[in-house]
XYZ file of C-alpha atoms in Angstrom:
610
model
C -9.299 -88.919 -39.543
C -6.279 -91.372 -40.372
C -7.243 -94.108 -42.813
C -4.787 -97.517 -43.288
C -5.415 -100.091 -45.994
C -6.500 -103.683 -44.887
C -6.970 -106.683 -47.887
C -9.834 -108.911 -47.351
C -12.302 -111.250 -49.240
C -12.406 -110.729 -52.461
C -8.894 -108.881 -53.028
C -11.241 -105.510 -52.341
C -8.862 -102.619 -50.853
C -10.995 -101.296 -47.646
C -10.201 -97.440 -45.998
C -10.125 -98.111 -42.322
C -9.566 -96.154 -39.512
C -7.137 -96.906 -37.242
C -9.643 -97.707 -34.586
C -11.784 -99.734 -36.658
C -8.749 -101.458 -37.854
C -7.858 -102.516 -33.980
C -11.293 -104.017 -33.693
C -10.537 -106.505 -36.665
C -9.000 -109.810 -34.983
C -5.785 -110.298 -35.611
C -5.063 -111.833 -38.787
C -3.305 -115.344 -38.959
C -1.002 -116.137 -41.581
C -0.882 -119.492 -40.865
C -4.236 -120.561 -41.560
C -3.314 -118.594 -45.308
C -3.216 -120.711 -48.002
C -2.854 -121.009 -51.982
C -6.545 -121.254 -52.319
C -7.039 -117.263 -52.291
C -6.336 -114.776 -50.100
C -7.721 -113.789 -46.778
C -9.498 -117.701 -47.912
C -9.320 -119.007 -44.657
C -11.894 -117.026 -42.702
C -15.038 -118.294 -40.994
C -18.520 -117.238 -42.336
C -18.986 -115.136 -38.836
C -15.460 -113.251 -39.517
C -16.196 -112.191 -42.947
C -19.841 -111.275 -42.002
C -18.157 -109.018 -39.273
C -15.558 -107.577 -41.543
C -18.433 -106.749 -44.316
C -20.178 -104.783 -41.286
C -17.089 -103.012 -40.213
C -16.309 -101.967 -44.281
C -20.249 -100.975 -44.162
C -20.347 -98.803 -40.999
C -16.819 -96.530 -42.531
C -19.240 -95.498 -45.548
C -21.813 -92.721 -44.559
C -25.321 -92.485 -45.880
C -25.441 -89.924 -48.595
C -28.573 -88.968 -50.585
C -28.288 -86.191 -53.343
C -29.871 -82.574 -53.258
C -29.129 -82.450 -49.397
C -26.754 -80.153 -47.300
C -23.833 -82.337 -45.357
C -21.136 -81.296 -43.748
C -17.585 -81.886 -45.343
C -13.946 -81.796 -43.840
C -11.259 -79.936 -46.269
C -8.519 -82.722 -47.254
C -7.004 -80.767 -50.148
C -6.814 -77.041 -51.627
C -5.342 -76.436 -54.566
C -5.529 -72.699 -56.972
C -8.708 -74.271 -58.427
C -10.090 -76.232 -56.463
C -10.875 -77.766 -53.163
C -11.019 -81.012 -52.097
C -14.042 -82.176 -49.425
C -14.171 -85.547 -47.578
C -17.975 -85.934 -46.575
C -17.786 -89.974 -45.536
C -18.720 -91.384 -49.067
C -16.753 -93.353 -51.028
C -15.321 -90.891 -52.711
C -14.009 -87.294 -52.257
C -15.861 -84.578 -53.815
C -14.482 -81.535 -55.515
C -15.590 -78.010 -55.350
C -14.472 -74.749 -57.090
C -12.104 -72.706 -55.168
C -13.945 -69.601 -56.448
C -17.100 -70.362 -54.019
C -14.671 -69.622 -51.380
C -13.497 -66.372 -51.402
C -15.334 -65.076 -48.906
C -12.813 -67.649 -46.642
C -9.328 -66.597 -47.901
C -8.358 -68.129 -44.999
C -9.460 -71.533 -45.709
C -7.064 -74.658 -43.964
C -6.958 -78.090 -43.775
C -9.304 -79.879 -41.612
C -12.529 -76.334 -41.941
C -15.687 -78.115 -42.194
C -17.782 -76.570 -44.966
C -21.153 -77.360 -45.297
C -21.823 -78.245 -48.737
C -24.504 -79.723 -51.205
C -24.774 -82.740 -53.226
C -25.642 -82.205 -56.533
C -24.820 -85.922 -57.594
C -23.321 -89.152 -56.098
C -21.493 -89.792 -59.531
C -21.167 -88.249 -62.396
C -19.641 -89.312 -65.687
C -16.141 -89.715 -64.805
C -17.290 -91.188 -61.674
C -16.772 -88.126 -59.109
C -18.788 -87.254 -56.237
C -20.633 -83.670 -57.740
C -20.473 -81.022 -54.577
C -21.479 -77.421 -54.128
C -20.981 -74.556 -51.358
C -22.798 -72.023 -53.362
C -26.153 -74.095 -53.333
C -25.936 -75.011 -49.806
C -25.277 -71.120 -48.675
C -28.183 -70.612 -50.738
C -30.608 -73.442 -49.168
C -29.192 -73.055 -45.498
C -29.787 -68.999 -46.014
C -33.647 -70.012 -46.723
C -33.596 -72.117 -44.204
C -32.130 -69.888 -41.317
C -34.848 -66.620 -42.762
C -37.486 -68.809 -42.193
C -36.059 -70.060 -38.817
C -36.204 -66.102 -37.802
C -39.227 -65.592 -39.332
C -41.350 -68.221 -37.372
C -39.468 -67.448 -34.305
C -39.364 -63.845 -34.750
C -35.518 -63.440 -34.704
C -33.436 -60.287 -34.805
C -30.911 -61.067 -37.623
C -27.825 -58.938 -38.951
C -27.851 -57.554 -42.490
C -25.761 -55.329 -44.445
C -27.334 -52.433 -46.719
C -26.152 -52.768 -49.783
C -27.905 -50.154 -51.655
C -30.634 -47.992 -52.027
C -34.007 -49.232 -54.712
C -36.952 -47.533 -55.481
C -39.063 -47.225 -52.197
C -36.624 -48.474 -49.985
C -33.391 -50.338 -49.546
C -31.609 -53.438 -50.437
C -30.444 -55.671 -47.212
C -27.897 -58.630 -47.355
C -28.789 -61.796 -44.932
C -27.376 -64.728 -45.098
C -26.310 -63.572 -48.403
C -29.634 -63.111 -49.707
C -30.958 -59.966 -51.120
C -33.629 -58.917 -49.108
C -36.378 -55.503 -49.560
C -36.595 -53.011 -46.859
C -39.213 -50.738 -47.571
C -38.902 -46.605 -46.691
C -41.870 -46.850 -44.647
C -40.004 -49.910 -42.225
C -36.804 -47.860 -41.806
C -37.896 -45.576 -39.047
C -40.744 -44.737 -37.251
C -40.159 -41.103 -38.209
C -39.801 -40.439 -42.487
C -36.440 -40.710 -43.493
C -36.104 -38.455 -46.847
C -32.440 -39.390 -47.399
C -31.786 -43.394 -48.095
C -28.266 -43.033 -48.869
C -26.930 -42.364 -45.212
C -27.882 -46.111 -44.774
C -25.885 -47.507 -47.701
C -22.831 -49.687 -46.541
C -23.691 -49.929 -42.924
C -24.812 -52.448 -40.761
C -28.692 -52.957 -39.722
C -30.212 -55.389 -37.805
C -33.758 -56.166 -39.264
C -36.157 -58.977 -38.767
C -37.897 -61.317 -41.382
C -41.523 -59.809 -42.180
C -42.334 -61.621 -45.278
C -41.474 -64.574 -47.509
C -42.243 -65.433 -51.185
C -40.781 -68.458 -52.179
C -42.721 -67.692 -55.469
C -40.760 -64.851 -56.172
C -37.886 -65.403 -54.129
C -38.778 -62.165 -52.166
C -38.117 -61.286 -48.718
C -39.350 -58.393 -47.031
C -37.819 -57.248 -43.550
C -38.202 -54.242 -41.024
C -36.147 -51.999 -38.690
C -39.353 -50.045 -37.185
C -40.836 -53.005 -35.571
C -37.466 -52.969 -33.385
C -38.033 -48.883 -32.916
C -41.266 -49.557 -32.248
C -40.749 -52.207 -29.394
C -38.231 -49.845 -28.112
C -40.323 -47.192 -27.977
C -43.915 -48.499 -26.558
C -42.665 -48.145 -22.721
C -41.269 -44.637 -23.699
C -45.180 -44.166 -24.921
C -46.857 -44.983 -22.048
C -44.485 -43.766 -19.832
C -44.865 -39.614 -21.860
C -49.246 -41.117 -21.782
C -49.087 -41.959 -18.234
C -46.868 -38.362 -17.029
C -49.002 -35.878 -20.101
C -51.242 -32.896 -18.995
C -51.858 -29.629 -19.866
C -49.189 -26.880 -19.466
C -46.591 -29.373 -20.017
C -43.616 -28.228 -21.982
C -42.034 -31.124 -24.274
C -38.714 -31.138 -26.509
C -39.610 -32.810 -29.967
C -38.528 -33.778 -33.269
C -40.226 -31.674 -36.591
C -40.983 -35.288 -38.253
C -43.816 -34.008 -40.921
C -45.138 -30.551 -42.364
C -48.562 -29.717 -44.034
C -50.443 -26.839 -44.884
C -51.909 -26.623 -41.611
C -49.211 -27.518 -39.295
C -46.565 -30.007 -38.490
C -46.146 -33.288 -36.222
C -43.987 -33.159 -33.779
C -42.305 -36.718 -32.199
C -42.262 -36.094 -28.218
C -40.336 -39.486 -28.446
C -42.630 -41.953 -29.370
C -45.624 -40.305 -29.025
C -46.526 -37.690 -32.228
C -48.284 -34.302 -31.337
C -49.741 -31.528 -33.924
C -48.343 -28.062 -33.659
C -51.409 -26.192 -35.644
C -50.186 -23.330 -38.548
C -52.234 -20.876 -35.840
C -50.429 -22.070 -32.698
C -46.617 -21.519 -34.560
C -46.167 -17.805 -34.261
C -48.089 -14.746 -32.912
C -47.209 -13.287 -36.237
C -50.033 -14.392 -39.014
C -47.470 -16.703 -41.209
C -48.847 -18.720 -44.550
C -46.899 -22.208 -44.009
C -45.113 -23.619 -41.345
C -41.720 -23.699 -43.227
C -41.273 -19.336 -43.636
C -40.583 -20.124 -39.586
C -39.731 -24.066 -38.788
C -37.450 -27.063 -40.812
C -37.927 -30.684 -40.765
C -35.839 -32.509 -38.052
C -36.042 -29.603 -35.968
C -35.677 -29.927 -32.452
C -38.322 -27.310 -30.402
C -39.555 -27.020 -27.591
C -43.719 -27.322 -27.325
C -46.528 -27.044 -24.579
C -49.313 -29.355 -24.450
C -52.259 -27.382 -25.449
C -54.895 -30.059 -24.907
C -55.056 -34.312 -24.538
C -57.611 -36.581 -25.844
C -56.441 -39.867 -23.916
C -58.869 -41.804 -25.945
C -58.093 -41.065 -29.220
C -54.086 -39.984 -28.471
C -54.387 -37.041 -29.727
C -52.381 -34.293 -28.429
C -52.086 -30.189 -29.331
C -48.910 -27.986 -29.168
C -48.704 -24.748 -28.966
C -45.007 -22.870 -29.477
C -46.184 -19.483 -29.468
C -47.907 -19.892 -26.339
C -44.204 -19.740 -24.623
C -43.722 -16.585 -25.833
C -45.856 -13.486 -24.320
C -48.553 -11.987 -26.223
C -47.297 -9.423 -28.838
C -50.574 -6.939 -27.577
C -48.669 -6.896 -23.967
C -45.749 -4.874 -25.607
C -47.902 -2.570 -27.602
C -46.726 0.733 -27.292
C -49.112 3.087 -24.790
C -48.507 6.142 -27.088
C -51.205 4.285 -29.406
C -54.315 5.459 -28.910
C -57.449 6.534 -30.861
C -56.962 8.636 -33.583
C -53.083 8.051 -33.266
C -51.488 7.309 -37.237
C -49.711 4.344 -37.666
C -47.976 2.134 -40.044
C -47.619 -1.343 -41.051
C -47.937 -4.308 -43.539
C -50.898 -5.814 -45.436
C -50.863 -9.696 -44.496
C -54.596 -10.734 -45.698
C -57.593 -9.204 -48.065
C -60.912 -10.446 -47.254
C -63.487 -9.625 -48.767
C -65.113 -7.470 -46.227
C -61.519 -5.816 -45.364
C -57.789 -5.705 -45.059
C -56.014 -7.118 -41.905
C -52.789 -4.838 -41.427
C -50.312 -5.978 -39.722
C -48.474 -3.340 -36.976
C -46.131 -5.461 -35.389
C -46.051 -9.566 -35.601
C -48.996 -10.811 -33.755
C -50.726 -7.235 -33.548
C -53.359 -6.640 -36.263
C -55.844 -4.173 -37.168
C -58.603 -4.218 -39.288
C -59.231 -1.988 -42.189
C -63.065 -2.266 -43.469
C -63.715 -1.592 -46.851
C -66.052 1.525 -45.768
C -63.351 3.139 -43.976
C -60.781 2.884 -47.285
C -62.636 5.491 -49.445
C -64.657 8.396 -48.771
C -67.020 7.041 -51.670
C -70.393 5.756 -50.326
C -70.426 2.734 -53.274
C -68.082 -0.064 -51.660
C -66.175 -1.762 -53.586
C -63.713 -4.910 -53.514
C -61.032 -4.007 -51.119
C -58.635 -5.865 -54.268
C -59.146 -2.712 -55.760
C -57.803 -0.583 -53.124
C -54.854 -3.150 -51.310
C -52.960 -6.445 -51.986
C -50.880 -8.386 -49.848
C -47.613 -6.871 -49.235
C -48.531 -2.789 -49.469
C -47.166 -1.241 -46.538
C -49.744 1.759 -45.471
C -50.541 4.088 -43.522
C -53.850 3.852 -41.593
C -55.624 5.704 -38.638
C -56.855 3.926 -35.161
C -60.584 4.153 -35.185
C -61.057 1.992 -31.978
C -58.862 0.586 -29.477
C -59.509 -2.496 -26.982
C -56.510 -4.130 -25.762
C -58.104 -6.285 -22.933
C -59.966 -7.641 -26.664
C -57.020 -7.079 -28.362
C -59.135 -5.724 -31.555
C -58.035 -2.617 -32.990
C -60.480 -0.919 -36.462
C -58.233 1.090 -38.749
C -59.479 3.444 -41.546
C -57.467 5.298 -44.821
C -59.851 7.611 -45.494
C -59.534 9.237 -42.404
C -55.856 10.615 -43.680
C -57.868 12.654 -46.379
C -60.213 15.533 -46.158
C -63.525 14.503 -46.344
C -64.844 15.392 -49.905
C -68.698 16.511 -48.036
C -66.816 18.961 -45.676
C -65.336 21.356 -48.478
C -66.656 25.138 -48.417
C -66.932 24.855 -51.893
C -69.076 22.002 -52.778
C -72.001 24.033 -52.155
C -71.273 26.350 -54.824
C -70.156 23.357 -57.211
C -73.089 20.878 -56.668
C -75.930 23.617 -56.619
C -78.945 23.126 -57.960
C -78.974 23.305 -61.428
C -75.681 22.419 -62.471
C -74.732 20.050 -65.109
C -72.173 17.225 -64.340
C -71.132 13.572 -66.046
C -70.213 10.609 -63.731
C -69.989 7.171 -64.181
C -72.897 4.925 -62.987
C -71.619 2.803 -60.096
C -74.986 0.833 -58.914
C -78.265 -0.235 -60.278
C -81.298 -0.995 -58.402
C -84.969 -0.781 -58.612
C -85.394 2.627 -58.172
C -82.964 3.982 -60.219
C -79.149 4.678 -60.341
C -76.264 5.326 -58.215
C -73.914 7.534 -60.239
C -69.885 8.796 -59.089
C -69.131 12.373 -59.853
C -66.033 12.524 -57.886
C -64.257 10.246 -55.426
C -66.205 10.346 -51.974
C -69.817 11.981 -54.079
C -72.496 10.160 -54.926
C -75.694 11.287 -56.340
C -79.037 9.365 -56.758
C -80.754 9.399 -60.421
C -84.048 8.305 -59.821
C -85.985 5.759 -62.486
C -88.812 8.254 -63.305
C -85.706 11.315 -63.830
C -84.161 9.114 -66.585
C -86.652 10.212 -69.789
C -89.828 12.313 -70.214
C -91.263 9.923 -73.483
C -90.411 6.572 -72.224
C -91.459 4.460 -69.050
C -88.111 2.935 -68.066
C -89.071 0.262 -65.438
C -85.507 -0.624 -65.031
C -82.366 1.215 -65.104
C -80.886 -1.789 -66.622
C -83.014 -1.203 -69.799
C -81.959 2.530 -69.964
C -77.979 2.878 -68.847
C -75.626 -0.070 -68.156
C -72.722 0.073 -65.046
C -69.071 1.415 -65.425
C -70.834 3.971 -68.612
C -71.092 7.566 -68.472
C -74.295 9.744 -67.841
C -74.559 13.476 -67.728
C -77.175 14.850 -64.861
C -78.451 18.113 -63.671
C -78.568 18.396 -60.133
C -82.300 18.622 -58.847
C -81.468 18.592 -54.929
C -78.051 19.085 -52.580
C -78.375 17.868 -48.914
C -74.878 18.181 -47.537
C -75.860 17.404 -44.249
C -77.462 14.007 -44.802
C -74.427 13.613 -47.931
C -77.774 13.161 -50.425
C -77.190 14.258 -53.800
C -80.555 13.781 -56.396
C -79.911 13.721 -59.578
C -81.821 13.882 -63.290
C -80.930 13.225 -66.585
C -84.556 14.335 -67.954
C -84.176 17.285 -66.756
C -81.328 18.518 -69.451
C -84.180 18.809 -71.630
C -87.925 20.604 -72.085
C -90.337 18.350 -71.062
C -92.400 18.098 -74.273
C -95.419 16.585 -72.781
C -96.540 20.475 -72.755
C -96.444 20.280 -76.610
C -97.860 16.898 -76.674
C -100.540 18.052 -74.539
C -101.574 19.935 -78.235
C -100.581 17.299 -80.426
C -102.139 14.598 -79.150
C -105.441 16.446 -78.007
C -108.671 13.994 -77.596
C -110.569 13.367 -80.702
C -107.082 13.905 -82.997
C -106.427 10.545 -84.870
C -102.652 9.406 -85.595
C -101.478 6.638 -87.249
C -99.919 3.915 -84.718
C -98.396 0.838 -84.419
C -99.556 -1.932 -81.784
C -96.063 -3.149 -80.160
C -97.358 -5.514 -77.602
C -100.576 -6.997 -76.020
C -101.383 -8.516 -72.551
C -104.653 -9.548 -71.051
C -105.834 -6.361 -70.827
C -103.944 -3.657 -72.335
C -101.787 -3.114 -75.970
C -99.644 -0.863 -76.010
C -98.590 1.271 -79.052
C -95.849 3.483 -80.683
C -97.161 6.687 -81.730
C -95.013 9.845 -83.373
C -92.099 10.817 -82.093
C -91.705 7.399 -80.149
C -93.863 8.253 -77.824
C -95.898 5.024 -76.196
C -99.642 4.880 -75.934
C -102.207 2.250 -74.923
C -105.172 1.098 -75.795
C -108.285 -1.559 -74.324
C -108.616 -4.627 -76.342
C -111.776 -4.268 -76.790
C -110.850 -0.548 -78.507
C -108.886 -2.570 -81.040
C -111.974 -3.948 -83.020
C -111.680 -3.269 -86.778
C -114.360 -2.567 -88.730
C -114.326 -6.096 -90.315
C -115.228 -7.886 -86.981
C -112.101 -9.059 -86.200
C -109.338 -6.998 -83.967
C -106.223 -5.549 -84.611
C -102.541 -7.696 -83.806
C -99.492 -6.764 -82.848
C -97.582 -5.475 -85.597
C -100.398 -4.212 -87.215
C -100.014 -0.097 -88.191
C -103.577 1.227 -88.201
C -105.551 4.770 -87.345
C -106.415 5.356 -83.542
C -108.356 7.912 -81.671
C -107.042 9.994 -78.568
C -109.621 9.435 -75.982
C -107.728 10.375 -72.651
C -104.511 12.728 -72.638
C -102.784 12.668 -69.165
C -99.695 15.114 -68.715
C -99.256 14.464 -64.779
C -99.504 10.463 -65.452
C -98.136 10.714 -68.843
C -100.743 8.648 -70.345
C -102.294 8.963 -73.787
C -105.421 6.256 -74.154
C -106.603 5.544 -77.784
C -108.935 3.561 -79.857
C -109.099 2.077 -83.015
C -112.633 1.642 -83.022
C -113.467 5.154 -82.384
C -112.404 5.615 -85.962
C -114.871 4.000 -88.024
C -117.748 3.887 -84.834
C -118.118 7.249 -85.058
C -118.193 8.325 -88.553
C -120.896 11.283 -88.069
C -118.491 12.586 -85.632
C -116.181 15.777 -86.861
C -112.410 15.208 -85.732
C -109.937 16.715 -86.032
C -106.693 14.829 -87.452
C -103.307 15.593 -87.348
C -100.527 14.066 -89.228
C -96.622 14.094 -87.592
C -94.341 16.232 -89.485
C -92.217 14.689 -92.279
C -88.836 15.483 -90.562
C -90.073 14.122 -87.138
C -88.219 11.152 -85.482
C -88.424 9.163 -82.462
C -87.833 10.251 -79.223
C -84.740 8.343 -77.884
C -84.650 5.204 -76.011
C -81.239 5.865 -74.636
C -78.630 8.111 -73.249
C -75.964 6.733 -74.975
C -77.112 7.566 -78.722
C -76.104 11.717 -78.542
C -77.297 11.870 -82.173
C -81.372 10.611 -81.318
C -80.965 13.306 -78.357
C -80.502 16.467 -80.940
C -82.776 14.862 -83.226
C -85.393 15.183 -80.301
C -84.937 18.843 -79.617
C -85.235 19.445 -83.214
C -88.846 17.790 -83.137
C -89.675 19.269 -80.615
C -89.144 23.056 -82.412
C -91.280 21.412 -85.101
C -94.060 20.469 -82.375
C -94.013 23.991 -80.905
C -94.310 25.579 -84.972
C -96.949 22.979 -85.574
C -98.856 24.364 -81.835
C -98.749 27.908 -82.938
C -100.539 27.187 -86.403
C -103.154 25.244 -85.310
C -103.740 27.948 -82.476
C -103.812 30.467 -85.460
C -106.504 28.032 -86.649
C -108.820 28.477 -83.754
């Protein structure tokens, strides 16, 4: 835009273009005299001349975005021409993203202030890149633009997009539709995005690249939907991987290839056989349309391992092979991937007392086993270890070295009611019984007598090899001494006892030599009136004597009821002691044969007697 100069009321120096300036009428220098220049107008050609200076002066109001035409550059700064009445200046340095800024660019820039100080018209390009940038995000966000940005570089959860030269946050998650683990591949490279967020509190602005995959991909969707069924084999993309499997993107559409489905071979995770962003190739397994749920299968494309199984495997045919899983009812070995046998934990040991198969295998072992049964239409095949060893029952000589009578120690392997199951050997078991465990006291539990894992010596009371029964007695490795105590305790003797418990109808008490008796609570009256407690150590007469049943019945009262009566009453050796309570105290043991010597002097005299 040319400007010329033009003098009118007033002396004032008016910018004119050159097309305003041939609207003006043409001025007459006649009518020009000494009473002031430019004196001689009418009131209707000065009004029109004040309208004409007006109309060259454009409306400017500050903190708003004109635009403004480049009428100097200099190394500092540049000069802008927006229509005001003065020029405005702005720092070269907000304009080096232009290096190749002319003469004439319009620049939009923003008024800071119509005049400051010195009187200059205040401008800025910075400002208005900054207001125009807000203005064009919201633009895309209400109209749901695609807009260019630049990734600058990678942040914590995501990435850091230029638009419009505002920083903007693009989260992991809106990358992709499939996880990206690697954010620096998208550093320095172009992206187009679209506005899903503003915070003008915070100045935040959150944008998306899925939502453009996305759209992309929906007619890929329903197209794979629409075309899906069973049998169907798919090329995909390894996008996640669990425990239990991985997802699979058929191209839009994600399927699960289940841990089980992966190999024929028994495998613990999905990565010993598969990597993320793995291409494979799938079948569809099954299709829930409602939910969009869909199954793979991978090893389904491959034939079945038990197809290829060698016909020189039969029953009773030795083969070898891996450990892959301990349960606790077995072993699962592994011949060749995707053929398994199983290994119970009855077949791993000749021994009738199972144990934990831990303590036989572990993942891993490679062994050698024995086919028990065979069903490949099933494909279940029953292995056993024990099978590669003789069988400890079928020896000639364990006839001759279990016969009756023999002494042996094993260690006690089970406990139950009834008594005790006890290990001589690997593979031979014997059965103590509750009642073989001690002639003096009435064990009602093995528990009480004998604890698991301990030793126990035995004599062996009965051999069934046939049936593999093996009774067993611990008794037995001593005299029964109920045929002295038949004379010791005879009925009408008196002995000094102590009452160890009551119930509601019986006490029961500790006579010599540890042996237990029992007594009727009415038989524990004392001569006083009142009757005897527990703890008490008082005189009490034998009035029953059972050697079958082992019972000795007493009564206190018998002792001072029956005065008139002649009995006869012995008193227990100084040097006696108790019978033992339990296998494990050896030194009790010899102190109960020696009593028993005592018992048998002590018979003979009082026979001598009679």
């Amino acid at each position: 835009m040319t400007y010329g100069l033009m003098y009118g009321a007033g002396q004032e120096i008016v910018f004119m273009s050159k097309t305003q300036q041939r609207e003006l009428p043409a001025f007459d220098w006649d009518r020009a005299d000494n009473k002031g220049f430019g004196s001689g107008y009418s009131v209707d050609e000065h009004n029109r001349m004040l309208e004409l200076y007006d109309n060259t002066l454009a409306v400017v109001k500050e903190k708003e975005v004109v635009m403004g035409t480049v009428v100097g550059i200099t190394d500092r700064e540049v000069l802008l021409n927006i229509g005001f009445k003065s020029d405005g200046l702005v720092p070269a340095s907000e304009f080096r993203d232009m290096p190749e800024l002319k003469m004439g660019d319009e620049i939009e820039v923003y008024v800071e202030n119509q005049e400051d100080p010195n009187g200059q018209l205040v401008l800025s390009r910075k400002k208005a890149k900054v207001i125009t940038a807000w203005q064009k995000i919201q633009r895309a966000l209400d109209e749901d633009l695609v807009i260019d940005g630049f990734v600058k570089r990678r942040t914590k959860g995501g990435l850091i997009v230029d638009i419009f030269s505002i920083e903007a946050f693009l989260p992991g998650s809106q990358i992709d539709v499939k996880p990206i683990r690697d954010f620096d591949i998208f550093v320095g490279k172009k992206m187009e995005v679209k506005v899903v967020k503003i915070n003008y509190a915070n100045d935040n602005v959150v944008v998306s690249h899925k939502v453009l995959i996305e759209k992309d991909l929906e007619a890929q969707r329903a197209q794979i939907l629409n075309n899906l069924e069973k049998g169907q084999v798919l090329e995909g993309v390894i996008k996640n991987m669990t425990n239990f499997g991985v997802f699979i993107d058929l191209g839009g559409v994600d399927g699960l290839l289940h841990i089980t489905d992966i190999s024929w071979g028994r495998i613990s995770h999905p990565s010993e056989v598969l990597n993320l962003d793995q291409k494979v190739n799938v079948v569809v397994l099954d299709f829930d349309e409602d939910k969009k749920r869909i199954s793979l299968g991978m090893k389904q494309l491959q034939a079945h391992p038990w197809d290829a199984l060698s016909q020189d495997i039969q029953i009773g045919s030795k083969i070898k092979g891996k450990i892959v899983n301990v349960a606790d009812y077995g072993a699962f070995l592994e011949i060749m991937p995707g053929v398994e046998g199983l290994i119970h934990v009855s077949e791993m040991s000749w021994s009738q007392h199972l144990r934990n198969p831990q303590e036989f295998l572990k993942v891993g072992d490679e062994v050698e086993a024995q086919v028990l049964t065979l069903d490949r239409n099933d494909r279940k095949m029953s292995l056993g270890i024990k099978q590669l060893t003789e069988d400890p029952w079928t020896r000639p000589e364990l006839r001759e070295k279990y016969a009756i009578g023999t002494h042996h120690k094993g260690l006690v392997r089970n406990l139950t009611n009834f008594g005790l199951f006890l290990e001589l050997e690997e593979g031979i078991d014997g059965l103590v019984h509750v009642s073989d465990l001690s002639w003096t006291k009435k064990v009602k539990h093995p528990s009480d007598f004998i604890k698991v894992s301990e030793e126990l010596e035995v004599v062996v009371l009965e051999l069934d090899v046939d049936n593999r029964r093996l009774a067993l007695g611990h008794k037995q490795l001593e005299e029964n001494p109920w045929d002295t105590f038949e004379t010791v305790f005879a009925v009408g003797t008196i002995h000094r006892c102590t009452i160890l418990n009551k119930n509601d109808k019986m006490a029961t008490l500790e006579l010599p030599y540890g042996i237990e008796g029992f007594s009727s609570l009415k038989n524990l009256a004392k001569e006083d009136g009142t009757f005897a407690e527990v703890g008490e150590n008082l005189d009490f007469k034998v009035t029953e004597f059972s050697k079958d049943e082992k019972r000795i019945m007493l009564s206190h009262s018998r002792t001072w009821g029956e005065k008139n009566e002649p009995v006869k009453e012995v008193k227990a050796p100084k040097a006696a002691k108790a019978a033992p309570t339990s296998t494990s105290n050896q030194a009790d043991r010899g102190a109960t044969l020696g009593d028993l010597d005592a018992l048998a002097a002590l018979k003979e005299q009082m026979e001598g007697r009679n």
